[in-house]
mmCIF file of C-alpha atoms in Angstrom:
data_model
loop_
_atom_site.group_PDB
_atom_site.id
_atom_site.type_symbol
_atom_site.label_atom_id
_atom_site.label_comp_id
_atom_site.label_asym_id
_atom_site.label_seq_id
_atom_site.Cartn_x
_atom_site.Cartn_y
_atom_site.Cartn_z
ATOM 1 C CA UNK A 1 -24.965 -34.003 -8.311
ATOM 2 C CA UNK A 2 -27.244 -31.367 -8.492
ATOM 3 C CA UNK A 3 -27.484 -28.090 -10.516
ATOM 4 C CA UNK A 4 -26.719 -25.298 -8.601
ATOM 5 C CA UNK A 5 -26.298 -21.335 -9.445
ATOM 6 C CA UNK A 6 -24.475 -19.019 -7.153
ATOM 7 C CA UNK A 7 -26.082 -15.236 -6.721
ATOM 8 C CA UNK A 8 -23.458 -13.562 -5.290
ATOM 9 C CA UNK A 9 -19.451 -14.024 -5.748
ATOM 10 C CA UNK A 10 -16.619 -11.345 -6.576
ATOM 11 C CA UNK A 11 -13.720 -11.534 -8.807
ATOM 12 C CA UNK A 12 -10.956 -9.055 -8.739
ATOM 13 C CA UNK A 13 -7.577 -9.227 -10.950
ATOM 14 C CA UNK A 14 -5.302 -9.438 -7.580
ATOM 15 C CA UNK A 15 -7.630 -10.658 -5.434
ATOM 16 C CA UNK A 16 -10.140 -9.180 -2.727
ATOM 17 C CA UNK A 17 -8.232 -6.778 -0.537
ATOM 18 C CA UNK A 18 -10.083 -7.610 2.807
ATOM 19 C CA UNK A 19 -10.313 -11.167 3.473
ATOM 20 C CA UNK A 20 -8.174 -14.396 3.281
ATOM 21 C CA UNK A 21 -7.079 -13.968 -0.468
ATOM 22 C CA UNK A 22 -5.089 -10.934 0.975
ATOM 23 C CA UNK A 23 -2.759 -12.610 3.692
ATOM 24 C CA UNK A 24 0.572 -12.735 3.634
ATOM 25 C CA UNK A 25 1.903 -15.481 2.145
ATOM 26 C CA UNK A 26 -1.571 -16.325 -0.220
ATOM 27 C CA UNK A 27 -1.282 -15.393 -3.772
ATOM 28 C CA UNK A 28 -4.524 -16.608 -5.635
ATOM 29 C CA UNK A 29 -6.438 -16.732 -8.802
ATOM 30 C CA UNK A 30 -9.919 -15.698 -8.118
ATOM 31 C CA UNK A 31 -11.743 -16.587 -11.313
ATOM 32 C CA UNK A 32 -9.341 -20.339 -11.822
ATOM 33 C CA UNK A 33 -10.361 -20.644 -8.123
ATOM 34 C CA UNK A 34 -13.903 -21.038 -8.466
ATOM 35 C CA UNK A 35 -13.493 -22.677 -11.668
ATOM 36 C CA UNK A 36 -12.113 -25.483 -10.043
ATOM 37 C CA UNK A 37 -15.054 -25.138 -7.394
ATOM 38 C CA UNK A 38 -17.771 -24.633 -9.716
ATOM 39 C CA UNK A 39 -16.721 -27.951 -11.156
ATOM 40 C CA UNK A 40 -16.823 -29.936 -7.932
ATOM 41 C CA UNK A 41 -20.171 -28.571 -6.569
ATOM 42 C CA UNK A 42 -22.045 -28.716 -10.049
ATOM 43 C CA UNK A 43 -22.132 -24.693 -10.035
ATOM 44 C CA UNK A 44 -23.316 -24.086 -14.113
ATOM 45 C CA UNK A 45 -23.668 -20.187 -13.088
ATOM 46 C CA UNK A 46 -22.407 -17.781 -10.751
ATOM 47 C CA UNK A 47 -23.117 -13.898 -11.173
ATOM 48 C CA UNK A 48 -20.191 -11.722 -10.621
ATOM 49 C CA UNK A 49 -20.920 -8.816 -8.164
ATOM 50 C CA UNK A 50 -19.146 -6.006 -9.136
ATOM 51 C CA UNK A 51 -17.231 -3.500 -6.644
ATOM 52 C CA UNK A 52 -15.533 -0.289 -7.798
ATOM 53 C CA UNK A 53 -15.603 2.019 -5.041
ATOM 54 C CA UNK A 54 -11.994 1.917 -3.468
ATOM 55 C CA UNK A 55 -9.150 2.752 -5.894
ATOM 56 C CA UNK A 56 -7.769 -1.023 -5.661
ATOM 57 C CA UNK A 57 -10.708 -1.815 -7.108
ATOM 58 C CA UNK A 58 -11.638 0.825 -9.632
ATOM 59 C CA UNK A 59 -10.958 -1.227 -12.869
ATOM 60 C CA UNK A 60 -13.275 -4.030 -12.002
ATOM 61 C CA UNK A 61 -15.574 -3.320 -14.625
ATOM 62 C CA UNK A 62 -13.316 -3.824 -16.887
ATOM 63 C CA UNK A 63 -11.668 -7.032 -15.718
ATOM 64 C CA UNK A 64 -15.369 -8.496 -15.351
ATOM 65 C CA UNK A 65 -15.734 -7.917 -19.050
ATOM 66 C CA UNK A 66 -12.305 -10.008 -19.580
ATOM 67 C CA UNK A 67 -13.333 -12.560 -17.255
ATOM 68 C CA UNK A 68 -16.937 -13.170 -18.731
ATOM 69 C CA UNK A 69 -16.027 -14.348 -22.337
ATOM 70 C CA UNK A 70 -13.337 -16.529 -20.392
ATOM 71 C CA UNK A 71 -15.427 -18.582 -18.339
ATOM 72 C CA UNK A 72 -18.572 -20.457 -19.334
ATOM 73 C CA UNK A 73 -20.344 -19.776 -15.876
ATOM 74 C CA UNK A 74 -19.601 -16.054 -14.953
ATOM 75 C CA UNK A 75 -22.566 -13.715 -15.285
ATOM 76 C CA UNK A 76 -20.936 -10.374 -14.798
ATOM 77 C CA UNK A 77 -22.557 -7.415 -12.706
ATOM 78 C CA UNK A 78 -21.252 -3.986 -13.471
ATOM 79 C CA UNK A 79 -20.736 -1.799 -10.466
ATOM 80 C CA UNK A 80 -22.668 1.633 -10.613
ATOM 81 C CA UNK A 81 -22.459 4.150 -7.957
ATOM 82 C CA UNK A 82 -25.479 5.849 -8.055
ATOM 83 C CA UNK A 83 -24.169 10.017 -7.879
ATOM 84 C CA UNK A 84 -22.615 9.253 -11.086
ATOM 85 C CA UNK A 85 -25.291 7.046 -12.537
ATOM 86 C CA UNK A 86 -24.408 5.272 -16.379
ATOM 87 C CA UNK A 87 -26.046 6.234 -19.596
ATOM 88 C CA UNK A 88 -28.651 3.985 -21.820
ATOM 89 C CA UNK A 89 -25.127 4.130 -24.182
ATOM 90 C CA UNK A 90 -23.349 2.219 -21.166
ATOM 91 C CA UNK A 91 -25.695 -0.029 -20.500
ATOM 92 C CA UNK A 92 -26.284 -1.172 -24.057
ATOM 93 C CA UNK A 93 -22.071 -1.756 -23.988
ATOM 94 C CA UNK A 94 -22.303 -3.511 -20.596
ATOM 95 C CA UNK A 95 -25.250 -5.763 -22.117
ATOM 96 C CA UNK A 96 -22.851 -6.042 -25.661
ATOM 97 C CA UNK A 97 -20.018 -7.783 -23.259
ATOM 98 C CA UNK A 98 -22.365 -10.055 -21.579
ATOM 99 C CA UNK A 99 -22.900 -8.291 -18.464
ATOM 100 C CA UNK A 100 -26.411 -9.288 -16.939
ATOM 101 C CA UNK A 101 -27.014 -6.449 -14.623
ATOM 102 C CA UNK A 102 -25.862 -3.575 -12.091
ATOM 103 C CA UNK A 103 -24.101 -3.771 -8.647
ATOM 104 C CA UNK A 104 -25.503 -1.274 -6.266
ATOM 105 C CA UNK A 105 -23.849 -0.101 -2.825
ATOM 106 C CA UNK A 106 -26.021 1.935 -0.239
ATOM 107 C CA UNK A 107 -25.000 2.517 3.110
ATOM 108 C CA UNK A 108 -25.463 6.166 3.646
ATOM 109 C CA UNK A 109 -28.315 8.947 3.275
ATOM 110 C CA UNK A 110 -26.107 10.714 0.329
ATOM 111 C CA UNK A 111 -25.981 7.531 -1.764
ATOM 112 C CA UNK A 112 -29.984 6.306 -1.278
ATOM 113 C CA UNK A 113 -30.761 10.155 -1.899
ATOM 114 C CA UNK A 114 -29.002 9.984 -5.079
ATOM 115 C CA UNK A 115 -30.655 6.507 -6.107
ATOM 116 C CA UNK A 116 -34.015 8.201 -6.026
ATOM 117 C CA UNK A 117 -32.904 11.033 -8.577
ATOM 118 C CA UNK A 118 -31.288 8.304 -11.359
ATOM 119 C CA UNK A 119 -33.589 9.012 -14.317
ATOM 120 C CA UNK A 120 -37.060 6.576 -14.822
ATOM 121 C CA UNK A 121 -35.412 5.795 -18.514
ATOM 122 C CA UNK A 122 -32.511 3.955 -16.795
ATOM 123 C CA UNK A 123 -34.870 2.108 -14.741
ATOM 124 C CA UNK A 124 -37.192 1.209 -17.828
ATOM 125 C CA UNK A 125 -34.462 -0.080 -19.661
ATOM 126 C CA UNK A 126 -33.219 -2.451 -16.851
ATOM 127 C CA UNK A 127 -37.136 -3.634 -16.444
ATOM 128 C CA UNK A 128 -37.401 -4.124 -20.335
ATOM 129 C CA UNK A 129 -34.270 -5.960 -20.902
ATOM 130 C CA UNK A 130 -34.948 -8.173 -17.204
ATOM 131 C CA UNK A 131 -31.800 -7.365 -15.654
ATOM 132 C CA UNK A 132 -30.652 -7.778 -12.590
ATOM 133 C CA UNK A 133 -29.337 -5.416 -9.774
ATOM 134 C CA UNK A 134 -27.516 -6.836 -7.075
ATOM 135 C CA UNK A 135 -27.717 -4.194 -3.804
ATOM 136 C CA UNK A 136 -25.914 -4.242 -0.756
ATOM 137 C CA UNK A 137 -27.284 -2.197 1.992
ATOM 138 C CA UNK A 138 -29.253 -2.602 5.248
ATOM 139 C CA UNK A 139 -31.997 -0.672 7.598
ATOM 140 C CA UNK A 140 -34.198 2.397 6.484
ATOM 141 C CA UNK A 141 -31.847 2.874 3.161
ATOM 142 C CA UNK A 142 -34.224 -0.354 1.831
ATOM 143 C CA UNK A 143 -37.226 1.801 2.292
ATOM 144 C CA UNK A 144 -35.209 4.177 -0.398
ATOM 145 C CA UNK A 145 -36.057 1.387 -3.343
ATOM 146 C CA UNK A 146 -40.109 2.431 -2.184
ATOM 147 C CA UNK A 147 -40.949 4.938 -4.876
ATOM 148 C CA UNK A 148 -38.921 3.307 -7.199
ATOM 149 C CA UNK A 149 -40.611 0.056 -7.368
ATOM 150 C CA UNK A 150 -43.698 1.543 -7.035
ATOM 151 C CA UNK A 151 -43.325 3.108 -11.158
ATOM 152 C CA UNK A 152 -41.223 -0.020 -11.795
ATOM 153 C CA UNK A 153 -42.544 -2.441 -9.607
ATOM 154 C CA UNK A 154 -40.982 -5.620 -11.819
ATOM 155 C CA UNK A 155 -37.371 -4.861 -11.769
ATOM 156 C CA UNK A 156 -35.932 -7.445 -10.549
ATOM 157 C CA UNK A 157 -34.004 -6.451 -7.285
ATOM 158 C CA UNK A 158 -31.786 -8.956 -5.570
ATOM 159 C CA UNK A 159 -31.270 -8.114 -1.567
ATOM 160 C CA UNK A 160 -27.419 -9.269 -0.474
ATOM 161 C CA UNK A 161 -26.723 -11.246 2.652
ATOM 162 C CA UNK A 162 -30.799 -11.261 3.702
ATOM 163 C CA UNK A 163 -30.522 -7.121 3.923
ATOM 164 C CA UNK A 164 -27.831 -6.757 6.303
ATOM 165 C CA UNK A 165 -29.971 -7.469 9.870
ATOM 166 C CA UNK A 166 -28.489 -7.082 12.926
ATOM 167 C CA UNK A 167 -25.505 -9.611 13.924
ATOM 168 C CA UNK A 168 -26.974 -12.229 16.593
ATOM 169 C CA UNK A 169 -25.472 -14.596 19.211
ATOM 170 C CA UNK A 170 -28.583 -15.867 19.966
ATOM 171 C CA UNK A 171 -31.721 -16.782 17.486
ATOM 172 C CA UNK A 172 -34.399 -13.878 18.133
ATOM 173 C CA UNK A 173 -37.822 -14.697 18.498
ATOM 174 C CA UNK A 174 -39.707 -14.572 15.005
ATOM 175 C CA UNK A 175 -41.440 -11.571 16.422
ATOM 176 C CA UNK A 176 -37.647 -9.869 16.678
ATOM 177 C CA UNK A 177 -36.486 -11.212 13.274
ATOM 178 C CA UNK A 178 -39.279 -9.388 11.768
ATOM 179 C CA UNK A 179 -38.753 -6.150 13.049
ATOM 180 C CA UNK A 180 -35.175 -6.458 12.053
ATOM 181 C CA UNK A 181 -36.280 -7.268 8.241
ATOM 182 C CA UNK A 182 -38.969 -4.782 8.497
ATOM 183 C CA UNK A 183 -37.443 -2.447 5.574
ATOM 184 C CA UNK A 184 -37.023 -5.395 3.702
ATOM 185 C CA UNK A 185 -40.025 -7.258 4.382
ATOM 186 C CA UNK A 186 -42.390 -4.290 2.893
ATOM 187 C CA UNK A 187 -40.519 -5.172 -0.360
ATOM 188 C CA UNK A 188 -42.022 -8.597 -0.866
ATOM 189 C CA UNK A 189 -45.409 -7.032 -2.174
ATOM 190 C CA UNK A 190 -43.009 -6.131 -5.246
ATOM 191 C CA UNK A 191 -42.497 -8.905 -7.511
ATOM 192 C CA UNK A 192 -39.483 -8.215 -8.596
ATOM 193 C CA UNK A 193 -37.795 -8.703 -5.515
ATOM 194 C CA UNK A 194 -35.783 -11.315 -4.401
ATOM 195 C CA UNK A 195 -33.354 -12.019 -1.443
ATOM 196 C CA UNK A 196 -29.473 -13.923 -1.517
ATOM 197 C CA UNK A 197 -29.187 -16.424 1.460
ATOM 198 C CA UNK A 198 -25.370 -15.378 1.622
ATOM 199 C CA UNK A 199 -23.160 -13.629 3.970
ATOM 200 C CA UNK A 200 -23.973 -15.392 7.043
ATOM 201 C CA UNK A 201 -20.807 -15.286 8.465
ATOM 202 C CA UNK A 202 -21.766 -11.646 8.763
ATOM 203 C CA UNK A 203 -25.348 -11.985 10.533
ATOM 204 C CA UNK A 204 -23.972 -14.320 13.323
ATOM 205 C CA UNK A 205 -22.045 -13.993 16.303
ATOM 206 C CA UNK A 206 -19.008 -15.634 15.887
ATOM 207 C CA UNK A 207 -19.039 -15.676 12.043
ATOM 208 C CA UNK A 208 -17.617 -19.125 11.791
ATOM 209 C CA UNK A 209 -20.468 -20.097 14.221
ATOM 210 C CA UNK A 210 -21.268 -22.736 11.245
ATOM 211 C CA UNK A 211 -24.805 -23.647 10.376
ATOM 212 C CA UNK A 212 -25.585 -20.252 11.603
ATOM 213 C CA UNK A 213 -28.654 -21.418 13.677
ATOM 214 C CA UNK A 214 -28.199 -17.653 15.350
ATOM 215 C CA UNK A 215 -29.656 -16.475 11.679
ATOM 216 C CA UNK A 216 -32.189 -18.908 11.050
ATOM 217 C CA UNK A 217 -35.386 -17.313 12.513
ATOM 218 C CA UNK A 218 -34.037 -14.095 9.565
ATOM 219 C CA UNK A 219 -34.394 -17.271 6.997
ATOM 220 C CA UNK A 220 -37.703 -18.322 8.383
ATOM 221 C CA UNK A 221 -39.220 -15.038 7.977
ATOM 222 C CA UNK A 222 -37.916 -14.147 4.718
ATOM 223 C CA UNK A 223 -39.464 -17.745 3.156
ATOM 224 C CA UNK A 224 -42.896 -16.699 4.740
ATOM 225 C CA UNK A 225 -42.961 -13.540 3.205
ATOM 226 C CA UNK A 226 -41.138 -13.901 0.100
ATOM 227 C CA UNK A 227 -41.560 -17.901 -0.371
ATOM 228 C CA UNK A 228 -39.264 -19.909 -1.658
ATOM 229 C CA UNK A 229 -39.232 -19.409 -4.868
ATOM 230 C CA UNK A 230 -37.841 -15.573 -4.578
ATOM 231 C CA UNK A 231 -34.851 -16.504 -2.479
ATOM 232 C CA UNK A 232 -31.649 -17.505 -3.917
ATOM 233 C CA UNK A 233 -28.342 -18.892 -2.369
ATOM 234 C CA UNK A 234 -24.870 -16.910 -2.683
ATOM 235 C CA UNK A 235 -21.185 -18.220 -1.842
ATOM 236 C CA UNK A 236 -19.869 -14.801 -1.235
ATOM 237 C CA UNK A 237 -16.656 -16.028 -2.892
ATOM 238 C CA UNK A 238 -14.121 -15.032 -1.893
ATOM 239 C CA UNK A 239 -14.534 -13.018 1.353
ATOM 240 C CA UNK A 240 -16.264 -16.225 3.070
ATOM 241 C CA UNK A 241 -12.826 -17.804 3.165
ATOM 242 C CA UNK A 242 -12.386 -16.067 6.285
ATOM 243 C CA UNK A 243 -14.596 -18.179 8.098
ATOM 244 C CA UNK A 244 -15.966 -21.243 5.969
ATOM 245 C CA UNK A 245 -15.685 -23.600 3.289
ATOM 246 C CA UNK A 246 -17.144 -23.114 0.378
ATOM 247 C CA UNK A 247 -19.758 -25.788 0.648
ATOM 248 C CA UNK A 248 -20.889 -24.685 3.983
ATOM 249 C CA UNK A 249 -22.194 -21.871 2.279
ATOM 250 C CA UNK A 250 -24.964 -23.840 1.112
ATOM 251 C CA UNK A 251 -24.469 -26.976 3.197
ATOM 252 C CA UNK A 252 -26.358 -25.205 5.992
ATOM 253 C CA UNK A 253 -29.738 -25.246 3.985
ATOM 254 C CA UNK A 254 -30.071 -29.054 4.773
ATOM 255 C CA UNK A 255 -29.687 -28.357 8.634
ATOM 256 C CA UNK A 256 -32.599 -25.923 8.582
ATOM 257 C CA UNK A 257 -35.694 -28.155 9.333
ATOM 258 C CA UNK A 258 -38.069 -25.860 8.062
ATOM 259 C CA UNK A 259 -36.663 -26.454 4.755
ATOM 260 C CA UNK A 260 -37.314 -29.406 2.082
ATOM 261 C CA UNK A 261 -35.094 -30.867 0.248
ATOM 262 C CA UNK A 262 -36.561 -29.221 -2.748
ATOM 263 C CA UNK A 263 -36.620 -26.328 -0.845
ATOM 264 C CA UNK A 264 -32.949 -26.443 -1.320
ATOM 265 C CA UNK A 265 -32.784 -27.408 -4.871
ATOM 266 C CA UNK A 266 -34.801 -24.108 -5.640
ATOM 267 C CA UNK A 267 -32.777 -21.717 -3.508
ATOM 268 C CA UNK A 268 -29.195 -23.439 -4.290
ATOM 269 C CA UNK A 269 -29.852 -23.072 -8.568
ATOM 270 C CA UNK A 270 -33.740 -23.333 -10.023
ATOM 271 C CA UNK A 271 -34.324 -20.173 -8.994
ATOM 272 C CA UNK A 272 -31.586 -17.688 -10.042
ATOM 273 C CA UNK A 273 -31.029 -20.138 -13.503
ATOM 274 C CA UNK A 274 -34.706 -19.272 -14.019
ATOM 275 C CA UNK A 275 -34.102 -15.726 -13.502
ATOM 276 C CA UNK A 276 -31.155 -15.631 -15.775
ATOM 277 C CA UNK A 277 -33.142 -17.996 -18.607
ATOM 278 C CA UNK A 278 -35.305 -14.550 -19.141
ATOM 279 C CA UNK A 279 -32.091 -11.647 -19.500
ATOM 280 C CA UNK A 280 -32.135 -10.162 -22.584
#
């Protein structure tokens, strides 16, 4: 079986609010969940995306720390918003309870505005002890992380769901699924960049539309620009219930023909356990 590591999954104490684990009827234990999963699929680390932005949610911090020292594979993400950024003291307490980065969440002007203002000694820290921030966002907001990277250019950013392009029914031409990446295209001449092949249920028209072949020419331009080796695969546990099984998630790699079979064995776990080998 081979070694994989999973970029992007969430874990909440009662479950995720908007998806399957919130039907009537399902009562579920996130983190013994994808125990049980991680077993079967040969998962040896998964990092935990935190989300504290709605008030059913606002403790997750703090259940992330209880769930870390619990479970031999969870690499916990603390969720910052970015108008009320942390202190070198939190970060330090974070890194003390095994957290191995930030969780970022930028979907408007107001929050990318108030990225650019967090203070260079927050992002110095981050680039010194080689964590890793997990952002979800899409669009121009991408072009936001610019002057950032350009002091900082190694932190290590990892791009959710491919950046967010526009839903498809149909596979663009490469020339379209360019333009759509554009904002996060530019990013690749950082290195510290990388981008999650997750959330395709959310890039395809229908979202069970299972392998996703709407999406590929998105995967095809993010490998030329980015290669390989900067590209990483995430479940999306739990909210893919929805619409897939959990090893469709990365069971649609070996459909893509442009991809090799160690192709796949870099995206599905070399890459992010590398990444996670150099955390301090």
């Amino acid at each position: 079986m081979p070694k994989r590591a999973d970029a992007h999954i969430h874990l909440f104490r009662e479950g995720y609010r908007d998806a399957f684990t919130a039907r009537p009827g399902v009562s579920i234990d996130e983190a013994a969940c994808y125990e049980s999963l991680a077993a079967e699929h040969g998962i040896t680390a998964a990092l935990v995306v935190g989300y504290a932005a709605e008030p059913w949610a606002a403790q997750n911090n703090q259940f992330l720390a209880q769930v870390a020292p619990a479970h031999v594979w969870a690499r916990p993400m603390a969720y910052i918003d970015a108008a009320q950024p942390p202190t070198l003291e939190d970060l330090e307490s974070w890194r003390r309870q095994r957290f191995v980065g930030v969780s970022l969440y930028l979907f408007d002007e107001q929050a990318a505005a108030a990225l650019t203002r967090l203070p260079d000694d927050l992002w110095r820290w981050m680039a010194e002890h080689r964590w890793l921030l997990s952002v979800n966002s899409r669009g121009e907001h991408w072009r936001a992380w610019r002057p950032i990277l350009q002091r900082h250019g190694h932190l290590r950013i990892l791009v959710s769901h491919l950046g967010l392009p526009q839903r498809v029914a149909s596979p663009p031409s490469a020339a379209q699924a360019r333009q759509a990446l554009a904002s996060v295209l530019e990013l690749a001449e950082f290195p510290g960049v990388r981008v999650k092949l997750s959330g395709f249920y959310a890039l395809t028209d229908p979202g069970y539309a299972f392998p996703h072949e709407a999406a590929w020419p998105y995967v095809e331009a993010l490998r030329e620009r980015f290669s390989v080796d900067r590209l990483l695969w995430g479940s999306d546990f739990a909210p893919h219930l929805d619409w897939l099984s959990f090893p469709q998630t990365f069971g649609l790699f070996e459909r893509m023909p442009f991809l090799t079979a160690e192709d796949r064995q870099r995206i599905e776990g070399i890459n992010l356990t590398n990444l996670l080998e150099e955390v301090r």
